[in-house]
Amino acid sequence: MILQGKEVAKHIHTELKEAIRPLKKPPGLAVILVGDNPSSQTYINMKRRACEKVGIRSFFHHLPDSTPEKELLELVKALNFDAEVDGILVQLPLPDHIDPVNVIEALDPKKDVDGFHPVNLGKVIAGLEDGFIPCTPLGIKKLLEHYSIDVAGKHVVIAGRSAIVGKPLAALLMQNAPGCNATVTVVHSRTQNIKELTRQADVLIAAVGIPKFIKADMVKEGAVVIDVGITRKEGHLVGDVDFENVEKKCKAITPVPGGVGPMTVAMLLQNTWLSYQRSHSSS
Ligand code: GUN
């Protein structure tokens, strides 16, 4: 079975559009891009188009590559206080002279709809539900739930330990909460015998950023395989999974493109809507 993230994302868009349509003043997302990284421009265009589709206003701030860090921090602080702005997204990577940690820490955690701020990452670990869960981990959980793939009691193996995918995804899926309760193993570049571990996975999630890293002999027969990788290679997008060979062995697999990517974008919209609802609730 192919897990069609693109189709599931479309359902989420439709639901959000319905919820937002009656509002006099729809939610607003500030989108900051520093420089002209072509991949970042593509991602930003996708996110802004998705906002437009569901009726979220996006406020685009395109700054030159030479922007001093101080100026970016000032923009973030101004947006933190801007009542029109429910969410702030700073597209990564940033130019080398800007420390992304300083920028992420300058965000108001209540507007950090990417879920990158340490306060929001900490809330995922603590199991607190009043933060923002990073969009890719949340999108993977939703995709599994949509296809009734229950991870409770199952062995989920995550390849990759990034702060925005691997680590929060491990924390999320091991929680004692609906759609979670997995037994999670995280493997990474210093893990010995990676294959021995990935072959034990009931659900294998690849988030290493190395094209076709997961080969068929690393996957158990009948496993579910989720591919987070998106690498541009000779004009196409290539995932972290050797799809052609792995597909034959597994019960379900996500394609690249059209799998996890659209779910990430849908969760960005959902988090922006959540932020709006939180700031407009009377309690
Ligand atoms: N760069 C790569 N992925 C992402 C993402 O999900 N959000 C932001 N802000 N930057 C990214």
Tab-separated table of C-alpha atoms and ligand atoms in Angstrom:
chain	number	residue	atom	x	y	z
A	1	MET	CA	0.000	0.000	0.000
A	2	ILE	CA	1.216	3.495	-0.837
A	3	LEU	CA	0.570	6.024	1.933
A	4	GLN	CA	-0.671	9.019	-0.032
A	5	GLY	CA	0.362	11.973	2.106
A	6	LYS	CA	-0.674	14.344	-0.643
A	7	GLU	CA	-4.274	13.093	-0.536
A	8	VAL	CA	-4.467	13.116	3.268
A	9	ALA	CA	-3.068	16.658	3.268
A	10	LYS	CA	-5.837	17.708	0.838
A	11	HIS	CA	-8.490	16.467	3.319
A	12	ILE	CA	-6.832	18.484	6.072
A	13	HIS	CA	-6.762	21.578	3.823
A	14	THR	CA	-10.483	21.172	3.160
A	15	GLU	CA	-11.283	20.927	6.870
A	16	LEU	CA	-9.158	23.973	7.664
A	17	LYS	CA	-10.733	25.966	4.837
A	18	GLU	CA	-14.212	25.204	6.198
A	19	ALA	CA	-13.193	26.238	9.710
A	20	ILE	CA	-11.529	29.468	8.568
A	21	ARG	CA	-14.121	30.557	5.977
A	22	PRO	CA	-16.585	32.180	8.447
A	23	LEU	CA	-13.922	34.319	10.148
A	24	LYS	CA	-13.901	38.064	9.555
A	25	LYS	CA	-10.177	38.226	10.182
A	26	PRO	CA	-8.456	34.961	9.209
A	27	PRO	CA	-5.252	33.666	10.850
A	28	GLY	CA	-1.932	35.154	9.733
A	29	LEU	CA	1.435	33.458	9.190
A	30	ALA	CA	4.641	35.487	8.883
A	31	VAL	CA	7.146	33.759	6.600
A	32	ILE	CA	10.779	34.868	6.705
A	33	LEU	CA	13.321	33.918	4.057
A	34	VAL	CA	16.885	35.199	4.263
A	35	GLY	CA	18.811	34.932	1.004
A	36	ASP	CA	17.989	33.090	-2.214
A	37	ASN	CA	18.563	29.390	-1.512
A	38	PRO	CA	16.582	27.792	-4.386
A	39	SER	CA	15.278	24.847	-2.290
A	40	SER	CA	14.145	27.235	0.434
A	41	GLN	CA	12.381	29.363	-2.155
A	42	THR	CA	10.553	26.285	-3.453
A	43	TYR	CA	9.490	25.261	0.076
A	44	ILE	CA	8.354	28.775	0.930
A	45	ASN	CA	6.325	29.012	-2.265
A	46	MET	CA	4.632	25.696	-1.429
A	47	LYS	CA	3.829	26.868	2.098
A	48	ARG	CA	2.504	30.252	0.936
A	49	ARG	CA	0.342	28.620	-1.742
A	50	ALA	CA	-1.059	26.220	0.861
A	51	CYS	CA	-1.890	29.187	3.141
A	52	GLU	CA	-3.724	30.884	0.305
A	53	LYS	CA	-5.680	27.702	-0.455
A	54	VAL	CA	-7.098	27.432	3.062
A	55	GLY	CA	-7.568	31.169	3.650
A	56	ILE	CA	-4.622	31.832	5.984
A	57	ARG	CA	-3.003	35.203	5.268
A	58	SER	CA	0.762	34.925	4.751
A	59	PHE	CA	3.038	37.889	5.291
A	60	PHE	CA	6.258	37.347	3.378
A	61	HIS	CA	9.491	38.935	4.562
A	62	HIS	CA	12.264	38.312	2.033
A	63	LEU	CA	15.549	39.648	3.373
A	64	PRO	CA	18.871	39.821	1.515
A	65	ASP	CA	21.594	37.251	2.227
A	66	SER	CA	23.710	40.017	3.795
A	67	THR	CA	21.108	40.818	6.497
A	68	PRO	CA	22.859	41.172	9.872
A	69	GLU	CA	21.683	38.764	12.567
A	70	LYS	CA	20.628	41.724	14.717
A	71	GLU	CA	18.243	42.934	12.029
A	72	LEU	CA	16.624	39.508	11.711
A	73	LEU	CA	16.252	39.292	15.499
A	74	GLU	CA	14.572	42.704	15.488
A	75	LEU	CA	12.110	41.594	12.813
A	76	VAL	CA	11.274	38.434	14.800
A	77	LYS	CA	10.714	40.492	17.955
A	78	ALA	CA	8.435	42.917	16.104
A	79	LEU	CA	6.392	40.002	14.715
A	80	ASN	CA	6.148	38.510	18.222
A	81	PHE	CA	4.171	41.639	19.179
A	82	ASP	CA	2.172	41.959	15.957
A	83	ALA	CA	-1.476	41.059	16.683
A	84	GLU	CA	-2.083	40.198	12.990
A	85	VAL	CA	0.507	37.424	13.201
A	86	ASP	CA	-0.483	34.068	14.738
A	87	GLY	CA	2.521	32.119	13.544
A	88	ILE	CA	6.118	32.920	12.575
A	89	LEU	CA	8.169	30.690	10.309
A	90	VAL	CA	11.866	31.336	9.714
A	91	GLN	CA	12.942	29.153	6.824
A	92	LEU	CA	16.134	27.194	7.525
A	93	PRO	CA	18.976	27.008	6.667
A	94	LEU	CA	20.030	30.582	7.398
A	95	PRO	CA	23.205	32.183	5.937
A	96	ASP	CA	26.408	31.148	7.786
A	97	HIS	CA	26.827	34.463	9.612
A	98	ILE	CA	23.472	33.997	11.404
A	99	ASP	CA	23.198	31.580	14.326
A	100	PRO	CA	19.881	29.722	13.912
A	101	VAL	CA	19.756	29.009	17.666
A	102	ASN	CA	19.642	32.744	18.438
A	103	VAL	CA	16.847	33.233	15.910
A	104	ILE	CA	14.747	30.302	17.088
A	105	GLU	CA	15.176	31.349	20.718
A	106	ALA	CA	14.001	34.869	19.826
A	107	LEU	CA	10.618	33.505	18.672
A	108	ASP	CA	7.684	33.780	21.028
A	109	PRO	CA	7.033	30.065	21.717
A	110	LYS	CA	3.297	30.824	21.384
A	111	LYS	CA	3.869	31.800	17.723
A	112	ASP	CA	6.486	29.133	16.947
A	113	VAL	CA	4.233	27.085	14.651
A	114	ASP	CA	7.245	25.089	13.373
A	115	GLY	CA	7.708	23.795	16.937
A	116	PHE	CA	11.476	24.457	16.890
A	117	HIS	CA	11.763	26.573	20.068
A	118	PRO	CA	13.285	24.699	23.047
A	119	VAL	CA	10.111	25.443	25.049
A	120	ASN	CA	8.008	23.608	22.464
A	121	LEU	CA	10.512	20.759	22.113
A	122	GLY	CA	10.528	20.481	25.918
A	123	LYS	CA	6.742	20.280	25.964
A	124	VAL	CA	6.847	17.335	23.561
A	125	ILE	CA	9.213	15.522	25.955
A	126	ALA	CA	7.079	16.460	28.971
A	127	GLY	CA	3.890	15.328	27.214
A	128	LEU	CA	2.329	18.777	27.683
A	129	GLU	CA	-0.291	19.588	25.086
A	130	ASP	CA	-0.238	23.388	25.154
A	131	GLY	CA	2.846	23.760	22.921
A	132	PHE	CA	3.431	23.124	19.232
A	133	ILE	CA	4.576	19.724	18.006
A	134	PRO	CA	7.097	20.061	15.137
A	135	CYS	CA	5.306	19.699	11.807
A	136	THR	CA	7.093	16.658	10.347
A	137	PRO	CA	6.709	14.427	13.453
A	138	LEU	CA	3.080	15.521	13.809
A	139	GLY	CA	2.447	14.919	10.102
A	140	ILE	CA	3.876	11.383	10.341
A	141	LYS	CA	1.664	10.597	13.353
A	142	LYS	CA	-1.429	11.905	11.477
A	143	LEU	CA	-0.549	9.930	8.352
A	144	LEU	CA	-0.214	6.693	10.346
A	145	GLU	CA	-3.500	7.405	12.129
A	146	HIS	CA	-5.270	8.150	8.841
A	147	TYR	CA	-4.331	4.698	7.536
A	148	SER	CA	-5.192	3.062	10.918
A	149	ILE	CA	-1.589	1.960	11.413
A	150	ASP	CA	-1.442	1.637	15.176
A	151	VAL	CA	2.069	1.969	16.599
A	152	ALA	CA	1.049	1.041	20.173
A	153	GLY	CA	3.334	-1.699	21.456
A	154	LYS	CA	5.105	-1.847	18.092
A	155	HIS	CA	8.813	-1.393	17.518
A	156	VAL	CA	9.369	1.901	15.710
A	157	VAL	CA	12.935	2.430	14.510
A	158	ILE	CA	13.866	5.988	13.539
A	159	ALA	CA	17.022	6.528	11.470
A	160	GLY	CA	18.270	10.061	12.186
A	161	ARG	CA	18.555	12.157	15.342
A	162	SER	CA	17.918	15.715	14.171
A	163	ALA	CA	16.388	18.232	16.572
A	164	ILE	CA	13.427	18.819	14.246
A	165	VAL	CA	12.578	15.273	13.150
A	166	GLY	CA	14.321	12.291	14.789
A	167	LYS	CA	14.447	13.442	18.411
A	168	PRO	CA	10.944	14.981	18.718
A	169	LEU	CA	9.429	12.103	16.707
A	170	ALA	CA	10.927	9.584	19.150
A	171	ALA	CA	9.540	11.576	22.091
A	172	LEU	CA	6.121	11.870	20.444
A	173	LEU	CA	5.637	8.235	19.445
A	174	MET	CA	6.741	6.888	22.840
A	175	GLN	CA	4.224	9.027	24.753
A	176	ASN	CA	1.427	7.439	26.723
A	177	ALA	CA	-1.242	8.989	24.497
A	178	PRO	CA	-3.609	7.974	21.683
A	179	GLY	CA	-1.773	7.228	18.431
A	180	CYS	CA	1.497	6.721	20.357
A	181	ASN	CA	2.729	4.131	22.925
A	182	ALA	CA	5.402	2.780	20.586
A	183	THR	CA	8.670	1.187	21.644
A	184	VAL	CA	11.174	3.466	19.946
A	185	THR	CA	14.771	2.929	18.879
A	186	VAL	CA	16.771	5.762	17.310
A	187	VAL	CA	19.738	4.828	15.131
A	188	HIS	CA	22.276	7.333	13.780
A	189	SER	CA	25.654	7.749	12.106
A	190	ARG	CA	27.523	6.322	15.123
A	191	THR	CA	25.248	3.312	15.655
A	192	GLN	CA	26.942	-0.063	15.294
A	193	ASN	CA	25.102	-2.651	13.194
A	194	ILE	CA	22.341	-0.335	11.981
A	195	LYS	CA	20.924	-3.085	9.788
A	196	GLU	CA	20.434	-5.413	12.752
A	197	LEU	CA	18.208	-2.786	14.356
A	198	THR	CA	16.324	-1.557	11.267
A	199	ARG	CA	15.451	-5.176	10.440
A	200	GLN	CA	13.590	-5.399	13.759
A	201	ALA	CA	11.342	-2.438	12.917
A	202	ASP	CA	7.601	-2.887	12.567
A	203	VAL	CA	7.602	0.753	11.484
A	204	LEU	CA	10.841	2.123	10.013
A	205	ILE	CA	11.181	5.900	9.662
A	206	ALA	CA	14.091	7.236	7.602
A	207	ALA	CA	15.200	10.808	8.315
A	208	VAL	CA	18.926	10.864	7.592
A	209	GLY	CA	19.076	13.003	4.434
A	210	ILE	CA	21.091	10.413	2.477
A	211	PRO	CA	19.429	9.377	-0.801
A	212	LYS	CA	18.389	5.676	-0.882
A	213	PHE	CA	20.101	4.988	2.463
A	214	ILE	CA	17.525	2.326	3.421
A	215	LYS	CA	18.014	-0.722	1.191
A	216	ALA	CA	15.721	-3.741	0.948
A	217	ASP	CA	17.985	-5.910	3.144
A	218	MET	CA	17.578	-3.416	6.008
A	219	VAL	CA	13.801	-3.874	6.118
A	220	LYS	CA	11.709	-6.636	7.695
A	221	GLU	CA	9.133	-8.337	5.472
A	222	GLY	CA	5.740	-6.687	6.065
A	223	ALA	CA	7.117	-3.524	7.738
A	224	VAL	CA	5.677	-0.026	7.329
A	225	VAL	CA	8.287	2.382	5.896
A	226	ILE	CA	8.090	6.161	6.210
A	227	ASP	CA	10.514	8.247	4.135
A	228	VAL	CA	11.252	11.763	5.398
A	229	GLY	CA	14.187	12.404	3.041
A	230	ILE	CA	13.995	14.916	0.217
A	231	THR	CA	17.223	15.384	-1.715
A	232	ARG	CA	17.288	17.119	-5.068
A	233	LYS	CA	19.304	15.025	-7.529
A	234	GLU	CA	19.550	15.646	-11.273
A	235	GLY	CA	16.299	17.551	-11.259
A	236	HIS	CA	14.236	15.036	-9.233
A	237	LEU	CA	13.510	14.584	-5.560
A	238	VAL	CA	15.001	11.444	-4.031
A	239	GLY	CA	14.051	10.002	-0.643
A	240	ASP	CA	16.125	8.228	2.017
A	241	VAL	CA	14.601	4.888	0.984
A	242	ASP	CA	15.454	2.793	-2.065
A	243	PHE	CA	11.734	2.818	-2.902
A	244	GLU	CA	11.784	0.517	-5.916
A	245	ASN	CA	13.329	-2.393	-4.018
A	246	VAL	CA	11.928	-1.717	-0.535
A	247	GLU	CA	8.323	-1.370	-1.771
A	248	LYS	CA	8.213	-5.075	-2.729
A	249	LYS	CA	8.943	-6.140	0.859
A	250	CYS	CA	6.826	-3.834	2.922
A	251	LYS	CA	3.169	-3.600	3.868
A	252	ALA	CA	2.992	0.158	3.388
A	253	ILE	CA	5.389	2.885	2.246
A	254	THR	CA	5.365	6.635	1.633
A	255	PRO	CA	6.396	7.964	-1.793
A	256	VAL	CA	8.797	10.888	-2.391
A	257	PRO	CA	7.425	13.314	-3.395
A	258	GLY	CA	3.806	13.126	-2.202
A	259	GLY	CA	4.320	11.383	1.136
A	260	VAL	CA	5.598	13.111	4.265
A	261	GLY	CA	6.308	16.512	2.627
A	262	PRO	CA	2.672	17.545	2.044
A	263	MET	CA	1.799	16.357	5.576
A	264	THR	CA	4.485	18.670	6.996
A	265	VAL	CA	2.957	21.624	5.161
A	266	ALA	CA	-0.568	20.654	6.295
A	267	MET	CA	0.630	20.549	9.928
A	268	LEU	CA	2.139	24.021	9.564
A	269	LEU	CA	-1.312	25.294	8.568
A	270	GLN	CA	-2.941	23.318	11.371
A	271	ASN	CA	-0.505	24.719	13.962
A	272	THR	CA	-1.190	28.252	12.685
A	273	TRP	CA	-4.924	27.648	13.082
A	274	LEU	CA	-4.306	26.229	16.571
A	275	SER	CA	-2.299	29.328	17.510
A	276	TYR	CA	-5.133	31.561	16.277
A	277	GLN	CA	-7.699	29.587	18.274
A	278	ARG	CA	-5.574	29.765	21.422
A	279	SER	CA	-5.095	33.509	21.179
A	280	HIS	CA	-8.791	34.133	20.396
A	281	SER	CA	-10.275	31.854	23.067
A	282	SER	CA	-11.922	33.663	25.969
A	283	SER	CA	-10.258	31.578	28.723
B	1	GUN	N1	13.982	23.853	6.502
B	1	GUN	C1	13.791	22.552	6.190
B	1	GUN	N2	12.616	22.126	6.709
B	1	GUN	C2	12.077	23.167	7.352
B	1	GUN	C3	10.864	23.347	8.077
B	1	GUN	O1	10.049	22.438	8.272
B	1	GUN	N3	10.656	24.581	8.588
B	1	GUN	C4	11.543	25.588	8.426
B	1	GUN	N4	11.264	26.762	8.986
B	1	GUN	N5	12.663	25.470	7.756
B	1	GUN	C5	12.934	24.251	7.232
